[in-house]
Amino acid sequence: MRDPRSLALRDWDALTELADALVAASYNRYRGWGDVVVHSACTATRIGEVSGVRARDVDTDKWLLTCRRQTTPAPGGLVDKHTKGRVARFIPIIEPLRPLIIRQLQATRGDPDARLYTGPRGGRISTAVLRDATHWDDVTRDLDYEHLRRHDLRHTGLTWMADAGILPHILKEIAGHRLITTTQRYFHPDVLRILEAGQALTHHLEKLQRDGQITRRW
Protein backbone atom coordinates (compact mmCIF):
# COMPACT_ATOMS: atom_id res chain seq x y z
CA MET A 1 0.00 0.00 0.00
CA ARG A 2 1.25 3.51 -0.80
CA ASP A 3 1.94 5.95 1.99
CA PRO A 4 -1.59 7.12 2.91
CA ARG A 5 -0.29 10.65 3.47
CA SER A 6 0.62 10.85 -0.22
CA LEU A 7 -2.99 10.01 -1.14
CA ALA A 8 -4.55 12.85 0.85
CA LEU A 9 -5.88 16.09 -0.60
CA ARG A 10 -3.67 18.98 0.44
CA ASP A 11 -6.21 21.26 2.14
CA TRP A 12 -9.78 22.51 2.48
CA ASP A 13 -9.67 24.46 -0.79
CA ALA A 14 -8.62 21.35 -2.70
CA LEU A 15 -11.49 19.40 -1.12
CA THR A 16 -14.16 21.97 -1.96
CA GLU A 17 -12.76 22.39 -5.47
CA LEU A 18 -13.11 18.64 -6.00
CA ALA A 19 -16.63 18.58 -4.53
CA ASP A 20 -17.78 21.45 -6.74
CA ALA A 21 -16.26 19.89 -9.86
CA LEU A 22 -17.99 16.56 -9.18
CA VAL A 23 -21.33 18.33 -8.73
CA ALA A 24 -20.81 20.26 -11.97
CA ALA A 25 -20.12 17.02 -13.85
CA SER A 26 -23.18 15.20 -12.51
CA TYR A 27 -26.65 15.01 -14.02
CA ASN A 28 -28.67 18.08 -13.02
CA ARG A 29 -25.71 19.21 -10.90
CA TYR A 30 -26.91 17.31 -7.84
CA ARG A 31 -25.41 19.02 -4.77
CA GLY A 32 -25.68 15.87 -2.69
CA TRP A 33 -22.66 14.31 -4.37
CA GLY A 34 -20.44 17.13 -3.20
CA ASP A 35 -21.89 16.92 0.30
CA VAL A 36 -20.97 13.24 0.50
CA VAL A 37 -17.39 14.00 -0.55
CA VAL A 38 -16.97 16.80 1.99
CA HIS A 39 -18.52 14.75 4.79
CA SER A 40 -16.28 11.77 4.02
CA ALA A 41 -13.07 13.80 4.15
CA CYS A 42 -14.02 15.84 7.22
CA THR A 43 -14.97 12.76 9.24
CA ALA A 44 -12.42 10.32 7.77
CA THR A 45 -15.22 7.89 6.97
CA ARG A 46 -15.81 5.57 4.05
CA ILE A 47 -18.42 6.44 1.40
CA GLY A 48 -20.58 3.53 2.57
CA GLU A 49 -20.41 4.89 6.13
CA VAL A 50 -21.52 8.32 4.91
CA SER A 51 -24.50 6.66 3.23
CA GLY A 52 -25.32 4.89 6.49
CA VAL A 53 -25.60 8.06 8.60
CA ARG A 54 -29.08 8.69 10.03
CA ALA A 55 -30.33 11.85 11.72
CA ARG A 56 -30.22 10.22 15.16
CA ASP A 57 -26.50 9.54 14.72
CA VAL A 58 -25.74 13.26 15.01
CA ASP A 59 -25.39 15.01 18.38
CA THR A 60 -25.47 18.76 17.74
CA ASP A 61 -24.99 19.57 21.44
CA LYS A 62 -21.57 17.91 21.59
CA TRP A 63 -21.09 17.97 17.81
CA LEU A 64 -20.35 14.29 17.70
CA LEU A 65 -21.17 11.77 14.99
CA THR A 66 -21.76 8.13 15.86
CA CYS A 67 -20.62 5.94 12.99
CA ARG A 68 -22.51 2.68 13.43
CA ARG A 69 -23.45 1.35 9.96
CA GLN A 70 -22.39 1.29 6.33
CA THR A 71 -24.01 0.69 2.95
CA THR A 72 -22.50 -2.19 0.99
CA PRO A 73 -23.32 -4.10 -2.20
CA ALA A 74 -25.27 -7.37 -1.78
CA PRO A 75 -26.85 -9.87 -4.19
CA GLY A 76 -30.19 -8.05 -4.00
CA GLY A 77 -28.69 -4.57 -4.25
CA LEU A 78 -27.29 -2.13 -1.70
CA VAL A 79 -27.94 -2.96 1.97
CA ASP A 80 -27.00 -1.50 5.34
CA LYS A 81 -24.92 -3.45 7.83
CA HIS A 82 -22.53 -2.87 10.73
CA THR A 83 -19.34 -0.91 10.15
CA LYS A 84 -16.08 -2.73 9.57
CA GLY A 85 -15.17 -4.32 12.90
CA ARG A 86 -18.85 -4.19 13.97
CA VAL A 87 -18.08 -1.51 16.57
CA ALA A 88 -19.68 1.94 16.62
CA ARG A 89 -17.23 4.81 16.95
CA PHE A 90 -17.48 8.50 17.81
CA ILE A 91 -16.18 11.16 15.42
CA PRO A 92 -15.93 14.92 16.07
CA ILE A 93 -17.89 17.14 13.69
CA ILE A 94 -15.52 19.98 12.84
CA GLU A 95 -16.84 23.51 12.52
CA PRO A 96 -16.51 23.82 8.71
CA LEU A 97 -18.76 20.76 8.35
CA ARG A 98 -21.49 21.94 10.73
CA PRO A 99 -23.48 24.16 8.33
CA LEU A 100 -23.77 21.21 5.93
CA ILE A 101 -24.87 18.91 8.76
CA ILE A 102 -27.49 21.42 9.91
CA ARG A 103 -28.84 21.73 6.37
CA GLN A 104 -29.08 17.96 6.03
CA LEU A 105 -30.82 17.62 9.40
CA GLN A 106 -33.36 20.26 8.44
CA ALA A 107 -34.14 18.28 5.29
CA THR A 108 -35.04 15.21 7.39
CA ARG A 109 -37.99 17.13 8.93
CA GLY A 110 -37.39 15.66 12.37
CA ASP A 111 -37.36 12.00 11.31
CA PRO A 112 -34.60 10.39 13.43
CA ASP A 113 -34.28 7.44 11.04
CA ALA A 114 -33.95 9.55 7.90
CA ARG A 115 -30.69 9.31 5.99
CA LEU A 116 -28.60 12.45 5.87
CA TYR A 117 -27.24 11.62 2.44
CA THR A 118 -28.98 9.95 -0.49
CA GLY A 119 -28.84 9.92 -4.26
CA PRO A 120 -31.05 12.34 -6.24
CA ARG A 121 -33.93 9.83 -6.12
CA GLY A 122 -33.53 9.06 -2.43
CA GLY A 123 -31.53 5.87 -2.86
CA ARG A 124 -28.53 4.54 -1.01
CA ILE A 125 -25.04 5.61 -2.06
CA SER A 126 -21.99 3.43 -2.64
CA THR A 127 -18.52 4.26 -3.89
CA ALA A 128 -19.45 2.87 -7.32
CA VAL A 129 -22.65 4.94 -7.45
CA LEU A 130 -20.68 8.08 -6.57
CA ARG A 131 -18.01 7.29 -9.16
CA ASP A 132 -20.46 6.77 -12.00
CA ALA A 133 -22.84 9.61 -11.14
CA THR A 134 -20.08 12.24 -10.93
CA HIS A 135 -17.79 10.98 -13.70
CA TRP A 136 -15.17 10.70 -10.98
CA ASP A 137 -12.34 9.45 -13.18
CA ASP A 138 -12.72 12.27 -15.69
CA VAL A 139 -13.03 14.97 -13.03
CA THR A 140 -10.03 13.82 -11.00
CA ARG A 141 -7.93 13.57 -14.14
CA ASP A 142 -8.85 17.12 -15.14
CA LEU A 143 -7.83 18.32 -11.66
CA ASP A 144 -4.51 16.41 -11.85
CA TYR A 145 -5.65 13.92 -9.19
CA GLU A 146 -5.38 10.81 -11.38
CA HIS A 147 -4.36 8.76 -8.32
CA LEU A 148 -7.37 9.81 -6.23
CA ARG A 149 -9.91 7.15 -5.29
CA ARG A 150 -13.04 7.58 -3.21
CA HIS A 151 -11.32 5.86 -0.27
CA ASP A 152 -8.62 8.54 -0.36
CA LEU A 153 -11.15 10.94 1.13
CA ARG A 154 -10.80 8.87 4.32
CA HIS A 155 -7.01 9.06 3.99
CA THR A 156 -7.41 12.83 3.67
CA GLY A 157 -9.36 13.17 6.91
CA LEU A 158 -7.00 10.97 8.90
CA THR A 159 -3.93 12.81 7.58
CA TRP A 160 -5.43 16.19 8.44
CA MET A 161 -6.28 14.98 11.94
CA ALA A 162 -2.78 13.60 12.47
CA ASP A 163 -1.25 16.90 11.31
CA ALA A 164 -3.59 18.77 13.66
CA GLY A 165 -1.94 17.04 16.61
CA ILE A 166 -4.57 14.44 17.52
CA LEU A 167 -2.85 11.79 19.63
CA PRO A 168 -2.35 8.40 17.98
CA HIS A 169 -4.52 6.45 20.41
CA ILE A 170 -7.40 8.93 19.93
CA LEU A 171 -7.04 8.89 16.15
CA LYS A 172 -7.06 5.10 16.30
CA GLU A 173 -10.50 5.20 17.94
CA ILE A 174 -11.84 7.77 15.46
CA ALA A 175 -10.59 5.70 12.53
CA GLY A 176 -11.74 2.36 13.94
CA HIS A 177 -8.33 0.82 13.35
CA ARG A 178 -7.56 -2.47 15.05
CA LEU A 179 -3.81 -1.82 15.25
CA ILE A 180 -2.03 1.38 16.33
CA THR A 181 0.59 0.72 13.65
CA THR A 182 -2.08 1.34 11.01
CA THR A 183 -2.89 4.70 12.59
CA GLN A 184 0.75 5.72 12.84
CA ARG A 185 1.07 5.65 9.06
CA TYR A 186 -0.86 8.93 8.94
CA PHE A 187 1.66 10.86 11.01
CA HIS A 188 4.50 12.89 9.58
CA PRO A 189 7.82 11.00 9.73
CA ASP A 190 9.23 13.48 12.27
CA VAL A 191 6.32 12.79 14.60
CA LEU A 192 6.73 9.05 14.08
CA ARG A 193 10.33 9.26 15.29
CA ILE A 194 9.15 10.97 18.46
CA LEU A 195 6.50 8.30 18.98
CA GLU A 196 9.09 5.59 18.44
CA ALA A 197 11.34 7.25 21.04
CA GLY A 198 8.52 7.03 23.57
CA GLN A 199 7.95 3.39 22.74
CA ALA A 200 11.68 2.68 23.09
CA LEU A 201 11.72 4.22 26.57
CA THR A 202 8.67 2.18 27.57
CA HIS A 203 10.34 -1.04 26.40
CA HIS A 204 13.51 -0.09 28.29
CA LEU A 205 11.60 0.46 31.54
CA GLU A 206 9.72 -2.80 31.05
CA LYS A 207 13.05 -4.64 30.64
CA LEU A 208 14.42 -3.07 33.83
CA GLN A 209 11.28 -4.15 35.64
CA ARG A 210 11.59 -7.71 34.34
CA ASP A 211 15.26 -7.83 35.34
CA GLY A 212 14.38 -6.73 38.85
CA GLN A 213 16.28 -3.46 38.62
CA ILE A 214 13.10 -1.53 39.32
CA THR A 215 10.29 -2.86 41.45
CA ARG A 216 7.45 -0.43 41.05
CA ARG A 217 5.12 -0.99 38.10
CA TRP A 218 3.62 2.22 36.65
Tab-separated table of C-alpha atoms in Angstrom:
chain	number	residue	atom	x	y	z
A	1	MET	CA	0.000	0.000	0.000
A	2	ARG	CA	1.250	3.512	-0.801
A	3	ASP	CA	1.942	5.954	1.993
A	4	PRO	CA	-1.592	7.124	2.906
A	5	ARG	CA	-0.288	10.650	3.466
A	6	SER	CA	0.625	10.851	-0.220
A	7	LEU	CA	-2.989	10.014	-1.139
A	8	ALA	CA	-4.554	12.854	0.850
A	9	LEU	CA	-5.883	16.092	-0.600
A	10	ARG	CA	-3.668	18.979	0.440
A	11	ASP	CA	-6.205	21.259	2.140
A	12	TRP	CA	-9.782	22.513	2.476
A	13	ASP	CA	-9.668	24.464	-0.794
A	14	ALA	CA	-8.622	21.348	-2.698
A	15	LEU	CA	-11.486	19.404	-1.125
A	16	THR	CA	-14.157	21.968	-1.959
A	17	GLU	CA	-12.756	22.389	-5.475
A	18	LEU	CA	-13.111	18.642	-5.999
A	19	ALA	CA	-16.630	18.576	-4.531
A	20	ASP	CA	-17.779	21.455	-6.737
A	21	ALA	CA	-16.264	19.889	-9.855
A	22	LEU	CA	-17.994	16.564	-9.183
A	23	VAL	CA	-21.325	18.328	-8.733
A	24	ALA	CA	-20.813	20.260	-11.971
A	25	ALA	CA	-20.119	17.024	-13.849
A	26	SER	CA	-23.175	15.201	-12.508
A	27	TYR	CA	-26.648	15.006	-14.020
A	28	ASN	CA	-28.670	18.077	-13.020
A	29	ARG	CA	-25.710	19.206	-10.900
A	30	TYR	CA	-26.913	17.314	-7.845
A	31	ARG	CA	-25.407	19.019	-4.769
A	32	GLY	CA	-25.679	15.870	-2.689
A	33	TRP	CA	-22.657	14.310	-4.372
A	34	GLY	CA	-20.439	17.132	-3.201
A	35	ASP	CA	-21.894	16.921	0.297
A	36	VAL	CA	-20.970	13.241	0.503
A	37	VAL	CA	-17.391	13.997	-0.553
A	38	VAL	CA	-16.970	16.800	1.989
A	39	HIS	CA	-18.517	14.748	4.795
A	40	SER	CA	-16.284	11.773	4.025
A	41	ALA	CA	-13.070	13.804	4.146
A	42	CYS	CA	-14.021	15.842	7.219
A	43	THR	CA	-14.969	12.763	9.245
A	44	ALA	CA	-12.417	10.323	7.771
A	45	THR	CA	-15.220	7.892	6.967
A	46	ARG	CA	-15.808	5.565	4.046
A	47	ILE	CA	-18.419	6.436	1.399
A	48	GLY	CA	-20.576	3.533	2.574
A	49	GLU	CA	-20.414	4.887	6.125
A	50	VAL	CA	-21.524	8.316	4.915
A	51	SER	CA	-24.501	6.657	3.235
A	52	GLY	CA	-25.324	4.892	6.494
A	53	VAL	CA	-25.605	8.061	8.599
A	54	ARG	CA	-29.080	8.693	10.032
A	55	ALA	CA	-30.329	11.853	11.720
A	56	ARG	CA	-30.221	10.217	15.156
A	57	ASP	CA	-26.499	9.536	14.721
A	58	VAL	CA	-25.743	13.259	15.007
A	59	ASP	CA	-25.393	15.012	18.377
A	60	THR	CA	-25.472	18.758	17.736
A	61	ASP	CA	-24.985	19.569	21.437
A	62	LYS	CA	-21.570	17.912	21.587
A	63	TRP	CA	-21.090	17.965	17.809
A	64	LEU	CA	-20.349	14.286	17.701
A	65	LEU	CA	-21.173	11.772	14.990
A	66	THR	CA	-21.762	8.128	15.863
A	67	CYS	CA	-20.622	5.938	12.991
A	68	ARG	CA	-22.506	2.681	13.426
A	69	ARG	CA	-23.449	1.345	9.960
A	70	GLN	CA	-22.393	1.287	6.328
A	71	THR	CA	-24.009	0.689	2.954
A	72	THR	CA	-22.502	-2.190	0.991
A	73	PRO	CA	-23.324	-4.102	-2.204
A	74	ALA	CA	-25.274	-7.367	-1.779
A	75	PRO	CA	-26.851	-9.868	-4.191
A	76	GLY	CA	-30.191	-8.054	-4.000
A	77	GLY	CA	-28.688	-4.572	-4.255
A	78	LEU	CA	-27.287	-2.131	-1.703
A	79	VAL	CA	-27.936	-2.956	1.965
A	80	ASP	CA	-27.002	-1.497	5.340
A	81	LYS	CA	-24.916	-3.454	7.833
A	82	HIS	CA	-22.533	-2.874	10.728
A	83	THR	CA	-19.344	-0.912	10.151
A	84	LYS	CA	-16.084	-2.735	9.566
A	85	GLY	CA	-15.174	-4.321	12.898
A	86	ARG	CA	-18.848	-4.187	13.965
A	87	VAL	CA	-18.077	-1.514	16.571
A	88	ALA	CA	-19.678	1.941	16.624
A	89	ARG	CA	-17.234	4.815	16.952
A	90	PHE	CA	-17.475	8.502	17.815
A	91	ILE	CA	-16.178	11.161	15.425
A	92	PRO	CA	-15.932	14.922	16.070
A	93	ILE	CA	-17.887	17.140	13.690
A	94	ILE	CA	-15.519	19.978	12.844
A	95	GLU	CA	-16.839	23.509	12.517
A	96	PRO	CA	-16.506	23.815	8.709
A	97	LEU	CA	-18.761	20.762	8.346
A	98	ARG	CA	-21.491	21.940	10.727
A	99	PRO	CA	-23.485	24.160	8.325
A	100	LEU	CA	-23.767	21.214	5.928
A	101	ILE	CA	-24.870	18.913	8.759
A	102	ILE	CA	-27.487	21.423	9.912
A	103	ARG	CA	-28.836	21.734	6.373
A	104	GLN	CA	-29.076	17.963	6.035
A	105	LEU	CA	-30.818	17.616	9.404
A	106	GLN	CA	-33.364	20.258	8.436
A	107	ALA	CA	-34.136	18.285	5.290
A	108	THR	CA	-35.040	15.211	7.390
A	109	ARG	CA	-37.990	17.132	8.930
A	110	GLY	CA	-37.394	15.658	12.373
A	111	ASP	CA	-37.363	12.003	11.314
A	112	PRO	CA	-34.599	10.393	13.433
A	113	ASP	CA	-34.283	7.445	11.045
A	114	ALA	CA	-33.948	9.552	7.896
A	115	ARG	CA	-30.686	9.310	5.987
A	116	LEU	CA	-28.600	12.452	5.871
A	117	TYR	CA	-27.242	11.616	2.437
A	118	THR	CA	-28.983	9.953	-0.488
A	119	GLY	CA	-28.840	9.920	-4.257
A	120	PRO	CA	-31.052	12.335	-6.237
A	121	ARG	CA	-33.929	9.827	-6.121
A	122	GLY	CA	-33.531	9.063	-2.433
A	123	GLY	CA	-31.531	5.868	-2.862
A	124	ARG	CA	-28.527	4.541	-1.008
A	125	ILE	CA	-25.037	5.613	-2.058
A	126	SER	CA	-21.991	3.430	-2.640
A	127	THR	CA	-18.524	4.259	-3.887
A	128	ALA	CA	-19.445	2.867	-7.322
A	129	VAL	CA	-22.646	4.938	-7.449
A	130	LEU	CA	-20.681	8.084	-6.568
A	131	ARG	CA	-18.012	7.289	-9.157
A	132	ASP	CA	-20.463	6.768	-12.002
A	133	ALA	CA	-22.839	9.613	-11.145
A	134	THR	CA	-20.079	12.239	-10.926
A	135	HIS	CA	-17.785	10.977	-13.697
A	136	TRP	CA	-15.175	10.698	-10.978
A	137	ASP	CA	-12.337	9.448	-13.180
A	138	ASP	CA	-12.722	12.268	-15.686
A	139	VAL	CA	-13.028	14.966	-13.027
A	140	THR	CA	-10.034	13.822	-10.999
A	141	ARG	CA	-7.932	13.570	-14.145
A	142	ASP	CA	-8.852	17.120	-15.137
A	143	LEU	CA	-7.831	18.319	-11.662
A	144	ASP	CA	-4.514	16.414	-11.851
A	145	TYR	CA	-5.651	13.923	-9.194
A	146	GLU	CA	-5.381	10.815	-11.376
A	147	HIS	CA	-4.363	8.761	-8.323
A	148	LEU	CA	-7.370	9.813	-6.233
A	149	ARG	CA	-9.914	7.146	-5.285
A	150	ARG	CA	-13.037	7.585	-3.214
A	151	HIS	CA	-11.317	5.860	-0.267
A	152	ASP	CA	-8.617	8.538	-0.360
A	153	LEU	CA	-11.150	10.940	1.129
A	154	ARG	CA	-10.804	8.870	4.316
A	155	HIS	CA	-7.008	9.065	3.988
A	156	THR	CA	-7.407	12.826	3.669
A	157	GLY	CA	-9.355	13.173	6.907
A	158	LEU	CA	-6.995	10.973	8.900
A	159	THR	CA	-3.931	12.809	7.576
A	160	TRP	CA	-5.429	16.193	8.438
A	161	MET	CA	-6.280	14.979	11.943
A	162	ALA	CA	-2.784	13.604	12.469
A	163	ASP	CA	-1.252	16.897	11.310
A	164	ALA	CA	-3.586	18.772	13.665
A	165	GLY	CA	-1.939	17.041	16.612
A	166	ILE	CA	-4.567	14.445	17.522
A	167	LEU	CA	-2.848	11.794	19.633
A	168	PRO	CA	-2.353	8.398	17.982
A	169	HIS	CA	-4.525	6.451	20.414
A	170	ILE	CA	-7.396	8.934	19.935
A	171	LEU	CA	-7.040	8.889	16.154
A	172	LYS	CA	-7.056	5.097	16.301
A	173	GLU	CA	-10.504	5.204	17.943
A	174	ILE	CA	-11.839	7.766	15.460
A	175	ALA	CA	-10.592	5.703	12.528
A	176	GLY	CA	-11.737	2.362	13.936
A	177	HIS	CA	-8.329	0.816	13.351
A	178	ARG	CA	-7.559	-2.469	15.054
A	179	LEU	CA	-3.808	-1.819	15.253
A	180	ILE	CA	-2.035	1.379	16.330
A	181	THR	CA	0.588	0.722	13.646
A	182	THR	CA	-2.080	1.335	11.012
A	183	THR	CA	-2.888	4.699	12.589
A	184	GLN	CA	0.749	5.721	12.840
A	185	ARG	CA	1.066	5.650	9.062
A	186	TYR	CA	-0.855	8.925	8.944
A	187	PHE	CA	1.659	10.856	11.014
A	188	HIS	CA	4.501	12.891	9.584
A	189	PRO	CA	7.822	11.003	9.735
A	190	ASP	CA	9.231	13.484	12.270
A	191	VAL	CA	6.319	12.787	14.596
A	192	LEU	CA	6.733	9.046	14.082
A	193	ARG	CA	10.329	9.260	15.287
A	194	ILE	CA	9.154	10.972	18.465
A	195	LEU	CA	6.501	8.298	18.984
A	196	GLU	CA	9.088	5.594	18.436
A	197	ALA	CA	11.340	7.249	21.041
A	198	GLY	CA	8.524	7.026	23.568
A	199	GLN	CA	7.949	3.385	22.743
A	200	ALA	CA	11.683	2.678	23.091
A	201	LEU	CA	11.723	4.221	26.569
A	202	THR	CA	8.673	2.178	27.566
A	203	HIS	CA	10.343	-1.040	26.399
A	204	HIS	CA	13.512	-0.086	28.294
A	205	LEU	CA	11.605	0.458	31.538
A	206	GLU	CA	9.722	-2.801	31.047
A	207	LYS	CA	13.046	-4.639	30.645
A	208	LEU	CA	14.424	-3.070	33.829
A	209	GLN	CA	11.279	-4.152	35.642
A	210	ARG	CA	11.585	-7.713	34.340
A	211	ASP	CA	15.262	-7.830	35.342
A	212	GLY	CA	14.384	-6.732	38.854
A	213	GLN	CA	16.283	-3.459	38.625
A	214	ILE	CA	13.102	-1.528	39.321
A	215	THR	CA	10.289	-2.862	41.452
A	216	ARG	CA	7.451	-0.427	41.045
A	217	ARG	CA	5.117	-0.990	38.095
A	218	TRP	CA	3.617	2.218	36.646
